[in-house]
mmCIF file of C-alpha atoms and ligand atoms in Angstrom:
data_model
loop_
_atom_site.group_PDB
_atom_site.id
_atom_site.type_symbol
_atom_site.label_atom_id
_atom_site.label_comp_id
_atom_site.label_asym_id
_atom_site.label_seq_id
_atom_site.Cartn_x
_atom_site.Cartn_y
_atom_site.Cartn_z
ATOM 1 C CA MET A 1 -189.976 -124.473 12.223
ATOM 2 C CA ALA A 2 -189.029 -128.157 11.547
ATOM 3 C CA THR A 3 -188.901 -131.352 13.246
ATOM 4 C CA ILE A 4 -185.348 -132.700 13.743
ATOM 5 C CA LEU A 5 -184.569 -136.183 14.572
ATOM 6 C CA SER A 6 -180.814 -136.669 15.692
ATOM 7 C CA VAL A 7 -179.941 -140.157 15.747
ATOM 8 C CA SER A 8 -176.494 -140.770 17.415
ATOM 9 C CA ALA A 9 -175.189 -144.839 16.338
ATOM 10 C CA SER A 10 -172.200 -145.514 18.679
ATOM 11 C CA PRO A 11 -172.117 -148.226 20.879
ATOM 12 C CA SER A 12 -169.955 -146.327 23.526
ATOM 13 C CA ALA A 13 -171.399 -145.496 26.625
ATOM 14 C CA THR A 14 -168.812 -141.911 26.628
ATOM 15 C CA SER A 15 -169.385 -141.829 22.855
ATOM 16 C CA ARG A 16 -168.077 -138.314 21.528
ATOM 17 C CA THR A 17 -170.388 -139.032 18.302
ATOM 18 C CA ALA A 18 -173.301 -138.447 20.890
ATOM 19 C CA ARG A 19 -171.871 -135.455 22.454
ATOM 20 C CA LEU A 20 -171.397 -134.024 19.214
ATOM 21 C CA LEU A 21 -174.885 -134.158 18.313
ATOM 22 C CA ARG A 22 -175.884 -133.096 20.983
ATOM 23 C CA HIS A 23 -174.041 -129.904 20.626
ATOM 24 C CA LEU A 24 -175.772 -129.282 17.230
ATOM 25 C CA ASP A 25 -178.694 -130.253 18.462
ATOM 26 C CA ALA A 26 -178.655 -127.504 20.703
ATOM 27 C CA ARG A 27 -177.879 -124.747 17.852
ATOM 28 C CA LEU A 28 -180.525 -126.451 15.725
ATOM 29 C CA THR A 29 -182.774 -125.978 18.843
ATOM 30 C CA ALA A 30 -181.925 -121.991 19.125
ATOM 31 C CA GLN A 31 -182.711 -121.723 15.118
ATOM 32 C CA GLY A 32 -186.330 -122.424 16.152
ATOM 33 C CA HIS A 33 -186.353 -126.354 15.322
ATOM 34 C CA GLU A 34 -187.952 -129.097 17.637
ATOM 35 C CA VAL A 35 -185.287 -131.647 18.279
ATOM 36 C CA ILE A 36 -185.329 -134.947 19.025
ATOM 37 C CA ALA A 37 -182.404 -137.206 20.400
ATOM 38 C CA LEU A 38 -182.213 -140.808 19.738
ATOM 39 C CA ASP A 39 -179.532 -142.773 21.115
ATOM 40 C CA VAL A 40 -179.274 -145.922 18.833
ATOM 41 C CA ARG A 41 -177.809 -148.054 21.697
ATOM 42 C CA THR A 42 -180.300 -147.315 24.316
ATOM 43 C CA LEU A 43 -182.632 -149.703 21.697
ATOM 44 C CA PRO A 44 -183.044 -153.107 22.392
ATOM 45 C CA ALA A 45 -179.870 -155.088 21.464
ATOM 46 C CA GLU A 46 -182.338 -158.412 20.771
ATOM 47 C CA ALA A 47 -184.585 -156.300 18.398
ATOM 48 C CA LEU A 48 -181.617 -154.853 16.604
ATOM 49 C CA LEU A 49 -179.851 -158.433 15.973
ATOM 50 C CA GLY A 50 -182.638 -160.377 15.810
ATOM 51 C CA ALA A 51 -184.720 -158.472 13.121
ATOM 52 C CA ASP A 52 -188.032 -158.435 15.257
ATOM 53 C CA PHE A 53 -189.393 -155.359 12.790
ATOM 54 C CA GLY A 54 -192.191 -155.505 15.398
ATOM 55 C CA HIS A 55 -190.560 -154.901 18.792
ATOM 56 C CA PRO A 56 -192.536 -151.691 20.070
ATOM 57 C CA ALA A 57 -189.186 -149.885 20.930
ATOM 58 C CA ILE A 58 -188.599 -150.587 16.755
ATOM 59 C CA VAL A 59 -191.786 -149.324 16.244
ATOM 60 C CA ARG A 60 -191.295 -146.534 18.439
ATOM 61 C CA ALA A 61 -188.084 -145.373 16.561
ATOM 62 C CA GLY A 62 -189.562 -146.252 12.980
ATOM 63 C CA ALA A 63 -192.221 -143.538 14.318
ATOM 64 C CA LEU A 64 -189.617 -140.858 15.188
ATOM 65 C CA PHE A 65 -188.012 -141.517 11.672
ATOM 66 C CA GLU A 66 -191.571 -141.034 10.331
ATOM 67 C CA GLN A 67 -192.589 -137.360 12.172
ATOM 68 C CA ALA A 68 -189.639 -135.924 11.382
ATOM 69 C CA ASP A 69 -188.710 -133.244 8.618
ATOM 70 C CA GLY A 70 -185.082 -133.726 9.106
ATOM 71 C CA VAL A 71 -182.488 -136.209 10.488
ATOM 72 C CA VAL A 72 -179.283 -135.825 11.449
ATOM 73 C CA ILE A 73 -177.040 -139.217 11.509
ATOM 74 C CA GLY A 74 -173.795 -139.238 13.240
ATOM 75 C CA THR A 75 -171.897 -142.338 13.465
ATOM 76 C CA PRO A 76 -168.294 -142.863 14.553
ATOM 77 C CA VAL A 77 -166.284 -144.692 11.806
ATOM 78 C CA TYR A 78 -165.812 -148.133 12.403
ATOM 79 C CA LYS A 79 -163.501 -150.413 10.147
ATOM 80 C CA ALA A 80 -163.561 -147.407 7.341
ATOM 81 C CA ALA A 81 -167.352 -147.117 7.224
ATOM 82 C CA TYR A 82 -170.795 -146.494 9.622
ATOM 83 C CA SER A 83 -170.719 -148.613 13.115
ATOM 84 C CA GLY A 84 -172.555 -151.703 12.530
ATOM 85 C CA LEU A 85 -175.306 -150.677 14.739
ATOM 86 C CA LEU A 86 -176.143 -147.896 12.960
ATOM 87 C CA LYS A 87 -177.005 -150.426 9.839
ATOM 88 C CA SER A 88 -178.563 -152.951 11.910
ATOM 89 C CA LEU A 89 -181.442 -149.913 12.805
ATOM 90 C CA LEU A 90 -181.780 -148.642 9.653
ATOM 91 C CA ASP A 91 -182.040 -152.459 8.235
ATOM 92 C CA LEU A 92 -185.603 -152.490 10.249
ATOM 93 C CA LEU A 93 -186.734 -149.409 8.776
ATOM 94 C CA PRO A 94 -188.794 -149.083 5.672
ATOM 95 C CA GLN A 95 -187.303 -149.400 2.857
ATOM 96 C CA TYR A 96 -188.022 -145.782 2.114
ATOM 97 C CA ALA A 97 -188.134 -144.335 5.721
ATOM 98 C CA LEU A 98 -186.033 -141.193 4.724
ATOM 99 C CA THR A 99 -188.316 -140.336 1.866
ATOM 100 C CA GLY A 100 -188.763 -136.406 1.344
ATOM 101 C CA LYS A 101 -186.785 -135.713 4.536
ATOM 102 C CA THR A 102 -183.758 -133.208 4.350
ATOM 103 C CA VAL A 103 -180.803 -135.536 5.869
ATOM 104 C CA LEU A 104 -177.472 -134.244 7.499
ATOM 105 C CA PRO A 105 -174.858 -136.717 7.867
ATOM 106 C CA LEU A 106 -172.261 -136.392 10.187
ATOM 107 C CA ALA A 107 -169.106 -138.875 11.319
ATOM 108 C CA THR A 108 -166.142 -139.145 13.601
ATOM 109 C CA GLY A 109 -163.006 -141.254 13.132
ATOM 110 C CA GLY A 110 -159.568 -141.509 14.528
ATOM 111 C CA THR A 111 -157.573 -141.173 11.024
ATOM 112 C CA THR A 112 -157.772 -138.697 7.994
ATOM 113 C CA ALA A 113 -157.439 -142.027 6.187
ATOM 114 C CA HIS A 114 -161.463 -142.367 6.507
ATOM 115 C CA VAL A 115 -162.500 -138.954 5.900
ATOM 116 C CA LEU A 116 -164.522 -140.360 2.772
ATOM 117 C CA ALA A 117 -166.620 -142.718 4.767
ATOM 118 C CA ILE A 118 -169.252 -140.427 4.300
ATOM 119 C CA ASP A 119 -169.665 -140.026 0.993
ATOM 120 C CA TYR A 120 -168.133 -143.913 -0.155
ATOM 121 C CA ALA A 121 -170.044 -145.942 2.397
ATOM 122 C CA LEU A 122 -173.168 -143.564 4.571
ATOM 123 C CA ARG A 123 -174.281 -141.655 1.391
ATOM 124 C CA PRO A 124 -175.258 -143.909 -0.265
ATOM 125 C CA VAL A 125 -177.226 -146.092 2.171
ATOM 126 C CA LEU A 126 -179.021 -143.155 3.111
ATOM 127 C CA ALA A 127 -179.575 -142.392 -0.576
ATOM 128 C CA SER A 128 -181.267 -145.620 -1.181
ATOM 129 C CA MET A 129 -183.815 -144.751 1.455
ATOM 130 C CA GLY A 130 -185.470 -141.642 -0.723
ATOM 131 C CA PRO A 131 -184.426 -138.750 0.954
ATOM 132 C CA ALA A 132 -185.405 -135.646 -0.422
ATOM 133 C CA HIS A 133 -182.185 -134.074 -0.160
ATOM 134 C CA ILE A 134 -178.784 -135.373 1.721
ATOM 135 C CA THR A 135 -176.717 -131.676 3.019
ATOM 136 C CA PRO A 136 -173.225 -131.538 2.867
ATOM 137 C CA GLY A 137 -171.647 -133.577 6.172
ATOM 138 C CA TRP A 138 -168.581 -133.502 7.890
ATOM 139 C CA PHE A 139 -166.259 -135.403 9.397
ATOM 140 C CA THR A 140 -164.537 -134.705 12.754
ATOM 141 C CA LEU A 141 -161.276 -136.665 14.209
ATOM 142 C CA ASP A 142 -161.713 -137.500 17.717
ATOM 143 C CA LYS A 143 -158.790 -135.958 18.736
ATOM 144 C CA ASP A 144 -160.564 -132.725 17.896
ATOM 145 C CA ILE A 145 -163.198 -133.200 20.230
ATOM 146 C CA THR A 146 -162.939 -132.694 24.061
ATOM 147 C CA VAL A 147 -165.051 -133.361 26.759
ATOM 148 C CA ALA A 148 -164.181 -131.517 29.988
ATOM 149 C CA ASP A 149 -164.848 -132.779 33.696
ATOM 150 C CA ASP A 150 -167.665 -130.735 33.742
ATOM 151 C CA GLY A 151 -168.974 -132.123 30.921
ATOM 152 C CA THR A 152 -168.302 -129.332 28.706
ATOM 153 C CA LEU A 153 -167.491 -129.567 24.862
ATOM 154 C CA THR A 154 -164.995 -128.215 23.251
ATOM 155 C CA VAL A 155 -164.547 -128.899 19.141
ATOM 156 C CA ALA A 156 -160.825 -127.960 17.747
ATOM 157 C CA PRO A 157 -160.883 -124.620 15.767
ATOM 158 C CA GLY A 158 -161.888 -125.218 12.220
ATOM 159 C CA SER A 159 -163.725 -128.296 12.685
ATOM 160 C CA ALA A 160 -165.887 -126.346 15.006
ATOM 161 C CA GLU A 161 -166.405 -123.745 11.970
ATOM 162 C CA ALA A 162 -167.139 -126.310 9.562
ATOM 163 C CA LEU A 163 -169.718 -127.984 11.700
ATOM 164 C CA ALA A 164 -171.787 -124.968 11.919
ATOM 165 C CA GLN A 165 -171.233 -124.374 8.181
ATOM 166 C CA VAL A 166 -172.996 -127.772 7.858
ATOM 167 C CA ALA A 167 -175.481 -127.553 10.373
ATOM 168 C CA ASP A 168 -176.553 -124.181 9.388
ATOM 169 C CA GLN A 169 -176.970 -125.516 5.712
ATOM 170 C CA PHE A 170 -178.960 -128.242 7.026
ATOM 171 C CA SER A 171 -181.189 -125.703 9.037
ATOM 172 C CA ALA A 172 -181.236 -123.527 5.695
ATOM 173 C CA ALA A 173 -182.893 -126.548 3.824
ATOM 174 C CA LEU A 174 -185.052 -127.117 6.062
ATOM 175 C CA GLY A 175 -186.287 -124.066 6.394
ATOM 176 C CA GLY A 176 -186.611 -123.908 2.610
ATOM 177 C CA ARG A 177 -188.624 -127.281 2.258
ATOM 178 C CA THR A 178 -190.781 -126.314 5.222
ATOM 179 C CA THR A 179 -192.047 -123.409 3.346
ATOM 180 C CA LEU A 180 -192.375 -125.175 0.421
ATOM 181 C CA LEU A 181 -194.810 -127.735 1.936
ATOM 182 C CA ALA A 182 -196.342 -124.618 3.319
ATOM 183 C CA ALA A 183 -197.099 -123.216 0.679
ATOM 184 C CA THR A 184 -198.574 -125.912 -1.718
ATOM 185 C CA GLY A 185 -200.589 -127.965 1.260
HETATM 186 C C1 LIG B 1 -164.034 -150.904 16.642
HETATM 187 C C2 LIG B 1 -163.453 -149.646 15.915
HETATM 188 C C3 LIG B 1 -162.944 -149.993 14.780
HETATM 189 C C4 LIG B 1 -162.493 -148.291 14.441
HETATM 190 N N1 LIG B 1 -162.471 -148.411 13.238
HETATM 191 C C5 LIG B 1 -162.065 -146.848 12.563
HETATM 192 C C6 LIG B 1 -161.439 -147.051 11.415
HETATM 193 O O1 LIG B 1 -161.778 -147.384 10.718
HETATM 194 N N2 LIG B 1 -161.413 -145.664 11.223
HETATM 195 C C7 LIG B 1 -161.114 -144.309 12.055
HETATM 196 O O2 LIG B 1 -161.126 -143.553 11.239
HETATM 197 N N3 LIG B 1 -161.547 -144.320 13.406
HETATM 198 C C8 LIG B 1 -161.484 -145.419 13.540
HETATM 199 N N4 LIG B 1 -162.162 -146.214 15.336
HETATM 200 C C9 LIG B 1 -161.900 -145.131 15.907
HETATM 201 C C10 LIG B 1 -163.513 -144.199 15.786
HETATM 202 O O3 LIG B 1 -164.078 -144.007 14.911
HETATM 203 C C11 LIG B 1 -163.346 -142.791 16.893
HETATM 204 O O4 LIG B 1 -162.966 -143.333 17.441
HETATM 205 C C12 LIG B 1 -164.912 -142.467 17.181
HETATM 206 O O5 LIG B 1 -164.990 -140.923 16.994
HETATM 207 C C13 LIG B 1 -165.407 -143.222 17.887
HETATM 208 O O6 LIG B 1 -166.431 -142.229 18.093
HETATM 209 P P1 LIG B 1 -167.486 -142.392 19.522
HETATM 210 O O7 LIG B 1 -166.879 -142.274 20.704
HETATM 211 O O8 LIG B 1 -168.705 -141.949 19.550
HETATM 212 O O9 LIG B 1 -167.995 -144.295 20.221
HETATM 213 C C14 LIG B 1 -162.618 -147.250 15.548
HETATM 214 C C15 LIG B 1 -162.867 -147.258 16.388
HETATM 215 C C16 LIG B 1 -163.552 -148.416 17.244
HETATM 216 C C17 LIG B 1 -163.618 -148.916 18.321
#
C-alpha cells in the first residue's frame, strides 16, 4: 500500500478537475492505497501570492508532499498551460519536493487544441522537481465530464476507460516501487 497525495489545482469552487480527481481517488483507495486530497484553492491566497514559505498552511502542504509515495496532479488548462494556482504552490515547495516519488499528471480543458499541455507545459515542471517516475497522463475534455444534481460524476466513454487505465498504471508503478523500497530497506 502506498500513500498518495491527490492535488487538485483549479481555482473554481465547482471544479470539474477536482471532481474528477475525487472520482479517481476512490478507485485508488479501492486498490488499497491511502489517498490524501489537497485542494490548492483552500490554501491562503496571501501565502501563495506573497511567497510566504513559512506560512503554517504552506508548511503543512509541503509535509503532505514529503510523506507521499505518489502524487496525482490535476489541473485545468489555462491559457494553453497549467493553472497559475498550481504554479504558485509548486514555487513554494523545495526544488526537489518530488524526489523519489511517482507522479500522475492529469488535465481538463475546453479544446483538444491543448491536449498536449500535459507534455509540453506540466511535465517539464514536474520533472524539474526530481520525481522517480512520471507515469502516462491524460487530458479530459470538460464537456466529457458531467455532474448530476445528486453529485454523481459521469465521464464520457473513451475518456473514462483511458482515465482508469492511467490510474491503474500509476497504481502499478507505485506497487512496484513500494515493494522495491521494502526489499532494499
Ligand atoms: C481563464 C481560463 C482559461 C482557459 N484556457 C483554456 C485553454 O487555453 N485551453 C483549453 O483547452 N481550455 C481552457 N479553459 C477551459 C478549462 O480548462 C476547462 O473548462 C476546465 O475543465 C476547467 O476546469 P475546472 O472546472 O476544474 O476549473 C480555460 C478556462 C478558463 C476559466
